[in-house]
mmCIF file of C-alpha atoms in Angstrom:
data_model
loop_
_atom_site.group_PDB
_atom_site.id
_atom_site.type_symbol
_atom_site.label_atom_id
_atom_site.label_comp_id
_atom_site.label_asym_id
_atom_site.label_seq_id
_atom_site.Cartn_x
_atom_site.Cartn_y
_atom_site.Cartn_z
ATOM 1 C CA MET A 546 87.265 84.162 90.163
ATOM 2 C CA PRO A 547 85.728 81.467 92.386
ATOM 3 C CA ASP A 548 88.024 79.878 94.935
ATOM 4 C CA ALA A 549 88.163 76.147 94.278
ATOM 5 C CA PHE A 550 89.225 75.336 97.803
ATOM 6 C CA ALA A 551 86.471 77.412 99.422
ATOM 7 C CA ASP A 552 83.999 75.593 97.168
ATOM 8 C CA HIS A 553 85.293 72.277 98.503
ATOM 9 C CA LEU A 554 84.821 73.440 102.058
ATOM 10 C CA ILE A 555 81.196 74.575 101.859
ATOM 11 C CA ASP A 556 79.909 71.139 102.945
ATOM 12 C CA THR A 557 81.885 71.026 106.180
ATOM 13 C CA PRO A 558 80.038 70.634 109.512
ATOM 14 C CA PRO A 559 78.177 73.733 110.697
ATOM 15 C CA ALA A 560 80.477 76.458 112.012
ATOM 16 C CA ALA A 561 80.062 79.748 113.789
ATOM 17 C CA GLU A 562 78.979 82.801 111.835
ATOM 18 C CA ASN A 563 81.917 84.286 109.886
ATOM 19 C CA SER A 564 83.896 81.148 110.661
ATOM 20 C CA LEU A 565 87.294 81.111 109.006
ATOM 21 C CA ALA A 566 87.235 77.294 109.005
ATOM 22 C CA VAL A 567 85.362 77.292 105.681
ATOM 23 C CA TYR A 568 88.274 79.142 104.051
ATOM 24 C CA THR A 569 91.065 76.781 105.135
ATOM 25 C CA THR A 570 92.033 73.308 103.957
ATOM 26 C CA LEU A 571 92.254 72.205 107.614
ATOM 27 C CA ARG A 572 88.614 73.248 108.116
ATOM 28 C CA LEU A 573 89.659 74.753 111.450
ATOM 29 C CA GLY A 574 89.594 78.288 112.826
ATOM 30 C CA GLY A 575 87.258 80.572 114.715
ATOM 31 C CA PRO A 576 85.307 83.624 113.535
ATOM 32 C CA ALA A 577 86.580 86.642 111.631
ATOM 33 C CA GLY A 578 86.040 90.146 112.942
ATOM 34 C CA THR A 579 85.324 91.454 109.434
ATOM 35 C CA LEU A 580 85.371 89.653 106.082
ATOM 36 C CA THR A 581 86.119 91.518 102.843
ATOM 37 C CA THR A 582 86.435 89.935 99.398
ATOM 38 C CA ALA A 583 88.695 91.487 96.752
ATOM 39 C CA VAL A 584 88.466 90.391 93.116
ATOM 40 C CA HIS A 585 90.813 93.119 91.836
ATOM 41 C CA ALA A 586 94.286 94.037 93.047
ATOM 42 C CA ASP A 587 93.344 97.654 93.699
ATOM 43 C CA GLU A 588 90.486 96.508 95.953
ATOM 44 C CA ALA A 589 92.932 94.423 97.947
ATOM 45 C CA VAL A 590 95.330 97.346 98.294
ATOM 46 C CA GLU A 591 92.593 99.733 99.388
ATOM 47 C CA THR A 592 91.296 97.246 101.980
ATOM 48 C CA VAL A 593 94.746 96.823 103.497
ATOM 49 C CA ARG A 594 95.497 100.550 103.309
ATOM 50 C CA ALA A 595 92.257 101.451 105.092
ATOM 51 C CA ALA A 596 92.790 98.836 107.780
ATOM 52 C CA SER A 597 96.363 100.033 108.371
ATOM 53 C CA ALA A 598 95.196 103.624 108.658
ATOM 54 C CA ALA A 599 92.615 102.579 111.234
ATOM 55 C CA GLY A 600 95.115 100.461 113.173
ATOM 56 C CA ARG A 601 93.247 97.224 112.455
ATOM 57 C CA PRO A 602 95.256 94.013 111.926
ATOM 58 C CA VAL A 603 94.742 92.275 108.569
ATOM 59 C CA LEU A 604 94.763 88.579 107.691
ATOM 60 C CA VAL A 605 95.011 87.742 103.987
ATOM 61 C CA LEU A 606 93.518 84.418 102.865
ATOM 62 C CA ALA A 607 93.387 82.944 99.383
ATOM 63 C CA GLY A 608 93.537 79.153 99.162
ATOM 64 C CA GLY A 609 93.949 78.809 102.943
ATOM 65 C CA SER A 610 96.246 75.820 102.457
ATOM 66 C CA ASN A 611 99.213 76.843 104.581
ATOM 67 C CA VAL A 612 97.632 78.531 107.567
ATOM 68 C CA VAL A 613 96.526 77.368 111.018
ATOM 69 C CA ILE A 614 93.989 79.720 112.594
ATOM 70 C CA GLY A 615 93.265 79.659 116.311
ATOM 71 C CA ASP A 616 89.912 78.567 117.712
ATOM 72 C CA ALA A 617 89.273 82.173 118.757
ATOM 73 C CA GLY A 618 89.544 83.218 115.123
ATOM 74 C CA PHE A 619 90.982 86.521 113.974
ATOM 75 C CA PRO A 620 89.422 89.669 115.457
ATOM 76 C CA GLY A 621 90.675 92.083 112.772
ATOM 77 C CA GLU A 622 90.063 92.432 109.043
ATOM 78 C CA THR A 623 90.196 89.224 106.994
ATOM 79 C CA LEU A 624 90.795 89.853 103.305
ATOM 80 C CA LEU A 625 89.685 87.048 100.988
ATOM 81 C CA LEU A 626 91.896 87.423 97.926
ATOM 82 C CA ARG A 627 89.968 86.307 94.866
ATOM 83 C CA THR A 628 91.975 87.980 92.098
ATOM 84 C CA GLY A 629 92.678 85.953 88.963
ATOM 85 C CA GLY A 630 94.570 86.074 85.698
ATOM 86 C CA ILE A 631 97.504 84.564 83.827
ATOM 87 C CA GLU A 632 99.281 86.542 81.092
ATOM 88 C CA ILE A 633 102.561 86.513 79.201
ATOM 89 C CA VAL A 634 104.406 89.791 79.857
ATOM 90 C CA GLY A 635 107.788 89.025 78.295
ATOM 91 C CA GLU A 636 109.417 86.513 75.981
ATOM 92 C CA ASP A 637 112.537 85.585 74.080
ATOM 93 C CA PRO A 638 113.422 82.573 71.903
ATOM 94 C CA ALA A 639 114.236 80.399 74.937
ATOM 95 C CA SER A 640 111.755 81.493 77.601
ATOM 96 C CA VAL A 641 108.667 83.483 78.539
ATOM 97 C CA VAL A 642 107.728 85.528 81.581
ATOM 98 C CA VAL A 643 104.242 84.734 82.844
ATOM 99 C CA ARG A 644 102.498 87.053 85.313
ATOM 100 C CA VAL A 645 100.045 85.292 87.630
ATOM 101 C CA ALA A 646 97.559 87.087 89.886
ATOM 102 C CA ALA A 647 97.996 86.329 93.575
ATOM 103 C CA GLY A 648 94.514 84.842 93.918
ATOM 104 C CA GLU A 649 94.890 82.483 90.964
ATOM 105 C CA THR A 650 94.679 78.827 91.959
ATOM 106 C CA TRP A 651 98.248 77.523 91.868
ATOM 107 C CA ASP A 652 97.541 74.207 90.165
ATOM 108 C CA ASP A 653 95.548 75.966 87.438
ATOM 109 C CA PHE A 654 98.721 77.889 86.625
ATOM 110 C CA VAL A 655 100.827 74.708 86.600
ATOM 111 C CA SER A 656 98.295 73.108 84.254
ATOM 112 C CA TYR A 657 98.488 76.198 82.015
ATOM 113 C CA ALA A 658 102.280 75.964 81.902
ATOM 114 C CA VAL A 659 102.298 72.259 81.025
ATOM 115 C CA THR A 660 99.565 72.670 78.396
ATOM 116 C CA ASN A 661 101.537 75.495 76.754
ATOM 117 C CA SER A 662 104.899 73.647 76.795
ATOM 118 C CA LEU A 663 106.439 75.881 79.449
ATOM 119 C CA SER A 664 108.860 74.096 81.738
ATOM 120 C CA GLY A 665 109.899 74.869 85.305
ATOM 121 C CA VAL A 666 106.929 74.313 87.633
ATOM 122 C CA GLU A 667 105.630 70.893 86.528
ATOM 123 C CA CYS A 668 106.975 69.133 89.628
ATOM 124 C CA LEU A 669 104.903 71.512 91.753
ATOM 125 C CA SER A 670 101.668 70.041 90.395
ATOM 126 C CA GLY A 671 98.845 69.376 92.834
ATOM 127 C CA ILE A 672 100.026 71.770 95.536
ATOM 128 C CA PRO A 673 96.913 73.434 96.987
ATOM 129 C CA GLY A 674 96.568 77.150 97.485
ATOM 130 C CA SER A 675 97.064 80.294 95.471
ATOM 131 C CA ALA A 676 99.894 81.571 93.293
ATOM 132 C CA GLY A 677 100.447 84.539 95.600
ATOM 133 C CA ALA A 678 101.144 82.263 98.540
ATOM 134 C CA THR A 679 103.949 80.385 96.809
ATOM 135 C CA PRO A 680 106.730 82.975 97.199
ATOM 136 C CA ILE A 681 105.837 83.528 100.854
ATOM 137 C CA GLN A 682 107.357 80.230 101.921
ATOM 138 C CA ASN A 683 109.230 79.492 98.694
ATOM 139 C CA VAL A 684 106.989 76.519 98.019
ATOM 140 C CA GLY A 685 108.834 73.439 96.837
ATOM 141 C CA ALA A 686 108.363 69.750 96.108
ATOM 142 C CA TYR A 687 110.004 66.949 94.143
ATOM 143 C CA GLY A 688 113.175 68.905 93.491
ATOM 144 C CA GLN A 689 111.650 72.219 92.398
ATOM 145 C CA GLU A 690 111.055 75.468 94.294
ATOM 146 C CA VAL A 691 109.199 78.516 93.037
ATOM 147 C CA GLY A 692 112.306 80.546 93.820
ATOM 148 C CA HIS A 693 114.016 78.742 90.907
ATOM 149 C CA THR A 694 111.694 80.404 88.375
ATOM 150 C CA ILE A 695 110.402 83.592 90.007
ATOM 151 C CA GLU A 696 111.517 86.674 88.100
ATOM 152 C CA ALA A 697 109.738 89.225 90.282
ATOM 153 C CA VAL A 698 107.068 89.608 92.950
ATOM 154 C CA HIS A 699 104.712 92.587 92.752
ATOM 155 C CA ALA A 700 103.653 93.542 96.264
ATOM 156 C CA TYR A 701 102.026 96.376 98.140
ATOM 157 C CA ASP A 702 104.421 97.742 100.760
ATOM 158 C CA ARG A 703 102.311 98.900 103.707
ATOM 159 C CA VAL A 704 105.173 100.858 105.278
ATOM 160 C CA ALA A 705 106.075 102.849 102.158
ATOM 161 C CA ASP A 706 102.447 102.850 100.923
ATOM 162 C CA GLU A 707 103.507 101.859 97.421
ATOM 163 C CA ILE A 708 103.469 98.915 95.048
ATOM 164 C CA ARG A 709 106.943 97.439 94.590
ATOM 165 C CA LYS A 710 108.425 95.113 91.997
ATOM 166 C CA MET A 711 110.751 92.944 94.084
ATOM 167 C CA THR A 712 113.649 90.956 92.642
ATOM 168 C CA PRO A 713 114.445 87.408 93.812
ATOM 169 C CA ALA A 714 117.323 88.830 95.873
ATOM 170 C CA GLU A 715 114.942 91.258 97.584
ATOM 171 C CA CYS A 716 112.540 88.366 98.256
ATOM 172 C CA GLY A 717 115.246 86.619 100.280
ATOM 173 C CA PHE A 718 114.288 83.092 99.284
ATOM 174 C CA GLY A 719 115.519 80.286 101.522
ATOM 175 C CA TYR A 720 114.333 76.836 102.510
ATOM 176 C CA ARG A 721 110.561 77.350 102.925
ATOM 177 C CA ALA A 722 111.262 80.981 103.746
ATOM 178 C CA SER A 723 111.293 84.507 102.330
ATOM 179 C CA VAL A 724 111.007 88.108 103.505
ATOM 180 C CA PHE A 725 107.228 87.719 103.207
ATOM 181 C CA LYS A 726 106.867 84.944 105.772
ATOM 182 C CA HIS A 727 105.964 86.024 109.327
ATOM 183 C CA ASN A 728 105.982 89.610 108.051
ATOM 184 C CA ASP A 729 102.802 91.575 107.379
ATOM 185 C CA ARG A 730 104.587 94.454 105.632
ATOM 186 C CA TYR A 731 103.885 93.115 102.135
ATOM 187 C CA LEU A 732 100.706 92.113 100.328
ATOM 188 C CA VAL A 733 101.607 89.958 97.329
ATOM 189 C CA LEU A 734 99.560 91.060 94.302
ATOM 190 C CA SER A 735 101.094 89.056 91.442
ATOM 191 C CA VAL A 736 104.128 86.938 90.638
ATOM 192 C CA ASP A 737 106.246 86.812 87.465
ATOM 193 C CA PHE A 738 107.668 83.402 86.531
ATOM 194 C CA ARG A 739 110.315 82.863 83.855
ATOM 195 C CA LEU A 740 109.659 79.484 82.251
ATOM 196 C CA GLU A 741 111.641 77.644 79.589
ATOM 197 C CA ARG A 742 110.042 76.989 76.213
ATOM 198 C CA SER A 743 110.143 73.206 76.212
ATOM 199 C CA SER A 744 107.831 70.217 75.969
ATOM 200 C CA ASP A 745 110.171 68.414 78.370
ATOM 201 C CA SER A 746 110.519 68.854 82.112
ATOM 202 C CA ALA A 747 113.377 70.537 83.875
ATOM 203 C CA PRO A 748 116.056 67.996 84.843
ATOM 204 C CA ILE A 749 114.608 65.554 87.376
ATOM 205 C CA ARG A 750 116.282 66.138 90.750
ATOM 206 C CA TYR A 751 114.253 64.073 93.197
ATOM 207 C CA ALA A 752 115.077 60.380 93.629
ATOM 208 C CA GLU A 753 111.523 59.194 94.372
ATOM 209 C CA LEU A 754 110.184 60.973 91.296
ATOM 210 C CA ALA A 755 112.999 59.621 89.126
ATOM 211 C CA ARG A 756 112.230 56.066 90.285
ATOM 212 C CA SER A 757 108.534 56.498 89.559
ATOM 213 C CA LEU A 758 109.372 57.782 86.077
ATOM 214 C CA GLY A 759 111.913 55.045 85.395
ATOM 215 C CA ALA A 760 114.435 57.822 84.822
ATOM 216 C CA GLU A 761 117.815 58.841 86.147
ATOM 217 C CA ALA A 762 118.615 61.995 88.080
ATOM 218 C CA GLY A 763 119.187 64.772 85.571
ATOM 219 C CA ASP A 764 116.971 63.249 82.882
ATOM 220 C CA ARG A 765 114.193 65.233 81.242
ATOM 221 C CA VAL A 766 110.802 63.678 80.576
ATOM 222 C CA PRO A 767 107.674 64.933 78.771
ATOM 223 C CA LEU A 768 105.958 67.672 80.776
ATOM 224 C CA ASP A 769 102.605 65.913 80.939
ATOM 225 C CA LEU A 770 104.268 62.712 82.165
ATOM 226 C CA ALA A 771 106.085 64.611 84.909
ATOM 227 C CA ARG A 772 102.856 66.335 85.986
ATOM 228 C CA ASP A 773 100.767 63.153 85.961
ATOM 229 C CA THR A 774 103.402 61.255 87.946
ATOM 230 C CA VAL A 775 103.695 63.981 90.565
ATOM 231 C CA LEU A 776 99.902 64.128 90.931
ATOM 232 C CA LYS A 777 99.780 60.363 91.498
ATOM 233 C CA LEU A 778 102.597 60.503 94.050
ATOM 234 C CA ARG A 779 100.918 63.354 95.921
ATOM 235 C CA ALA A 780 97.497 61.690 95.850
ATOM 236 C CA GLY A 781 99.012 58.545 97.322
ATOM 237 C CA LYS A 782 100.211 60.638 100.261
ATOM 238 C CA GLY A 783 96.907 62.485 100.737
ATOM 239 C CA MET A 784 98.476 65.679 99.396
ATOM 240 C CA VAL A 785 95.875 66.428 96.715
ATOM 241 C CA LEU A 786 92.691 67.983 98.057
ATOM 242 C CA ASP A 787 89.712 65.632 98.190
ATOM 243 C CA PRO A 788 86.656 66.705 100.213
ATOM 244 C CA GLU A 789 85.759 63.049 100.821
ATOM 245 C CA ASP A 790 89.208 62.084 102.137
ATOM 246 C CA ARG A 791 90.003 63.410 105.594
ATOM 247 C CA ASP A 792 93.646 62.553 105.131
ATOM 248 C CA THR A 793 93.661 65.660 102.914
ATOM 249 C CA TRP A 794 92.112 67.906 105.589
ATOM 250 C CA SER A 795 95.509 69.315 106.434
ATOM 251 C CA VAL A 796 98.039 72.003 105.597
ATOM 252 C CA GLY A 797 100.228 69.485 103.797
ATOM 253 C CA SER A 798 103.513 68.969 105.591
ATOM 254 C CA PHE A 799 103.149 70.409 109.092
ATOM 255 C CA PHE A 800 106.878 70.266 109.885
ATOM 256 C CA THR A 801 109.861 71.327 107.815
ATOM 257 C CA ASN A 802 112.794 68.969 107.441
ATOM 258 C CA PRO A 803 115.234 70.059 110.167
ATOM 259 C CA VAL A 804 118.618 71.450 109.148
ATOM 260 C CA ILE A 805 121.309 70.757 111.746
ATOM 261 C CA SER A 806 125.057 71.130 112.073
ATOM 262 C CA GLU A 807 127.349 68.349 110.881
ATOM 263 C CA GLU A 808 128.689 68.230 114.434
ATOM 264 C CA LEU A 809 125.265 67.344 115.834
ATOM 265 C CA PHE A 810 124.593 64.966 112.946
ATOM 266 C CA ARG A 811 127.685 62.919 113.753
ATOM 267 C CA THR A 812 126.248 62.169 117.213
ATOM 268 C CA LEU A 813 123.000 60.692 115.884
ATOM 269 C CA GLY A 814 124.108 57.453 114.263
ATOM 270 C CA GLU A 815 122.730 56.180 110.972
ATOM 271 C CA ILE A 816 120.026 58.577 109.767
ATOM 272 C CA PRO A 817 119.019 59.389 106.173
ATOM 273 C CA HIS A 818 120.264 62.867 105.276
ATOM 274 C CA TRP A 819 121.188 65.341 102.571
ATOM 275 C CA PRO A 820 123.936 67.976 102.505
ATOM 276 C CA ALA A 821 122.532 71.463 103.147
ATOM 277 C CA GLY A 822 125.682 73.527 102.582
ATOM 278 C CA ASP A 823 127.779 75.553 105.027
ATOM 279 C CA ASP A 824 128.557 72.472 107.151
ATOM 280 C CA MET A 825 124.859 71.793 107.651
ATOM 281 C CA VAL A 826 122.819 68.629 107.090
ATOM 282 C CA LYS A 827 119.099 68.228 106.315
ATOM 283 C CA LEU A 828 117.199 65.369 107.958
ATOM 284 C CA PRO A 829 113.856 63.844 106.900
ATOM 285 C CA ALA A 830 111.284 64.931 109.472
ATOM 286 C CA ALA A 831 108.969 62.031 108.583
ATOM 287 C CA TRP A 832 111.709 59.488 109.370
ATOM 288 C CA LEU A 833 112.421 61.145 112.731
ATOM 289 C CA ILE A 834 108.730 61.252 113.646
ATOM 290 C CA GLU A 835 108.133 57.595 112.863
ATOM 291 C CA ARG A 836 111.273 56.456 114.728
ATOM 292 C CA ALA A 837 110.234 58.549 117.730
ATOM 293 C CA GLY A 838 107.064 56.459 118.041
ATOM 294 C CA PHE A 839 104.482 58.361 116.006
ATOM 295 C CA PRO A 840 103.263 56.207 113.094
ATOM 296 C CA LYS A 841 100.759 57.102 110.383
ATOM 297 C CA GLY A 842 97.303 57.325 111.944
ATOM 298 C CA PHE A 843 98.582 58.281 115.416
ATOM 299 C CA ALA A 844 95.570 60.057 116.902
ATOM 300 C CA GLY A 845 94.794 62.955 119.172
ATOM 301 C CA ASP A 846 91.431 64.485 120.111
ATOM 302 C CA GLY A 847 89.564 64.616 116.780
ATOM 303 C CA VAL A 848 92.880 65.030 114.941
ATOM 304 C CA ALA A 849 95.535 62.581 113.772
ATOM 305 C CA ILE A 850 98.641 62.050 111.719
ATOM 306 C CA SER A 851 97.477 61.229 108.208
ATOM 307 C CA GLY A 852 97.102 57.560 107.393
ATOM 308 C CA LYS A 853 99.050 58.237 104.186
ATOM 309 C CA HIS A 854 101.826 60.659 105.128
ATOM 310 C CA THR A 855 103.593 61.118 108.454
ATOM 311 C CA LEU A 856 104.208 64.842 107.986
ATOM 312 C CA ALA A 857 100.522 65.721 107.564
ATOM 313 C CA LEU A 858 98.483 66.463 110.681
ATOM 314 C CA THR A 859 94.813 66.174 109.868
ATOM 315 C CA ASN A 860 91.409 67.231 111.162
ATOM 316 C CA ARG A 861 89.244 64.127 111.244
ATOM 317 C CA GLY A 862 86.051 66.196 111.214
ATOM 318 C CA ALA A 863 85.554 66.974 114.891
ATOM 319 C CA GLY A 864 88.957 68.441 115.689
ATOM 320 C CA SER A 865 90.022 71.848 116.924
ATOM 321 C CA THR A 866 93.093 73.983 116.437
ATOM 322 C CA THR A 867 93.933 73.461 120.117
ATOM 323 C CA ALA A 868 93.883 69.683 119.643
ATOM 324 C CA LEU A 869 95.932 69.899 116.447
ATOM 325 C CA LEU A 870 98.642 71.967 118.123
ATOM 326 C CA ASP A 871 98.611 69.672 121.165
ATOM 327 C CA LEU A 872 99.313 66.756 118.817
ATOM 328 C CA ALA A 873 102.053 68.743 117.076
ATOM 329 C CA ARG A 874 103.723 69.530 120.421
ATOM 330 C CA THR A 875 103.552 65.882 121.468
ATOM 331 C CA ILE A 876 105.334 64.910 118.266
ATOM 332 C CA ARG A 877 107.874 67.717 118.582
ATOM 333 C CA ASP A 878 108.680 66.790 122.176
ATOM 334 C CA GLY A 879 108.983 63.099 121.313
ATOM 335 C CA VAL A 880 111.443 63.782 118.493
ATOM 336 C CA ARG A 881 113.453 66.130 120.718
ATOM 337 C CA THR A 882 113.634 63.485 123.472
ATOM 338 C CA ARG A 883 114.608 60.697 121.074
ATOM 339 C CA PHE A 884 117.065 62.548 118.829
ATOM 340 C CA GLY A 885 117.810 65.958 120.375
ATOM 341 C CA VAL A 886 116.537 67.572 117.177
ATOM 342 C CA ASP A 887 113.909 70.323 117.087
ATOM 343 C CA LEU A 888 111.036 70.286 114.589
ATOM 344 C CA HIS A 889 109.547 73.559 113.376
ATOM 345 C CA PRO A 890 106.118 74.174 111.860
ATOM 346 C CA GLU A 891 105.865 74.950 108.161
ATOM 347 C CA PRO A 892 102.443 76.723 108.062
ATOM 348 C CA VAL A 893 101.732 80.243 109.251
ATOM 349 C CA LEU A 894 100.110 80.280 112.698
ATOM 350 C CA VAL A 895 97.405 82.902 113.235
ATOM 351 C CA ASN A 896 96.244 83.786 116.737
ATOM 352 C CA CYS A 897 97.712 80.556 118.101
ATOM 353 C CA GLU A 898 101.099 79.350 119.300
ATOM 354 C CA PHE A 899 103.187 76.211 118.867
#
């Protein structure tokens, strides 16, 4: 199927031949060594298998929404995953299991779920990228994570040279983490989601969303209302792709919210926070960044913090990956100096370092 995000990127400024910039939402990245497009899962497997046999590194790209590629590009094999399909593979009176191809556009799947009165992913509306990318970092927003509904991940295991059906426990889901992240052993081919049969949302868990809905934490609201409200909230933060809005030329949140010990937290004074379990506390990265002296719109060389959302680092049209990472380091160092807290990048870094 066509890749909606690649279509959006066709009108970017001229880039080098085989430039990977046209396949990323940042519109940054140097040339690919080799580009191969797979529209079927078996084509993807054979591409990766052949590259592994030849000792060539492989970069898999679908929506390109959570990856930062170096200015030198990627010298190996770049696989453009363009598989598609959504099908029900199991059901009972209370729920259904929906299998989604890895290359399927994520928000198309969320729209499908809401339209068919299937509850569990509605608060993940508007997130760019592909369905296959979501388990890699256990994508989450507004109180939901894909790990809450994933029944299984079907992946090609390059070491064992076999396709595996992996349980949630085997996926090792954590906060924006899984066994797939920073690990090229697995090629995600499809994902099974167990969704509740309901025209109402899952219980609302996120305070900002509850306020916008005029609801209380734990309330359920109509699915389409939850989706529409999330889309409006995300658009207001530049988190819904818009080719005309350079505040959306980003990877979404560049930094994860830091999780620190309660002991360190007690030394910091009054800071917004949430319990993270095991004597740990989660802090809002955006709050730390702003209080460290980096407001919305803070600019680097052709790059800047979004004018709508402090966690988004954006390409203003003439940026480079080097400039983006320089800005990220400046922010990281400023937060460390001010609070003694380290920020860590959320996206996958390819042929570049933070």
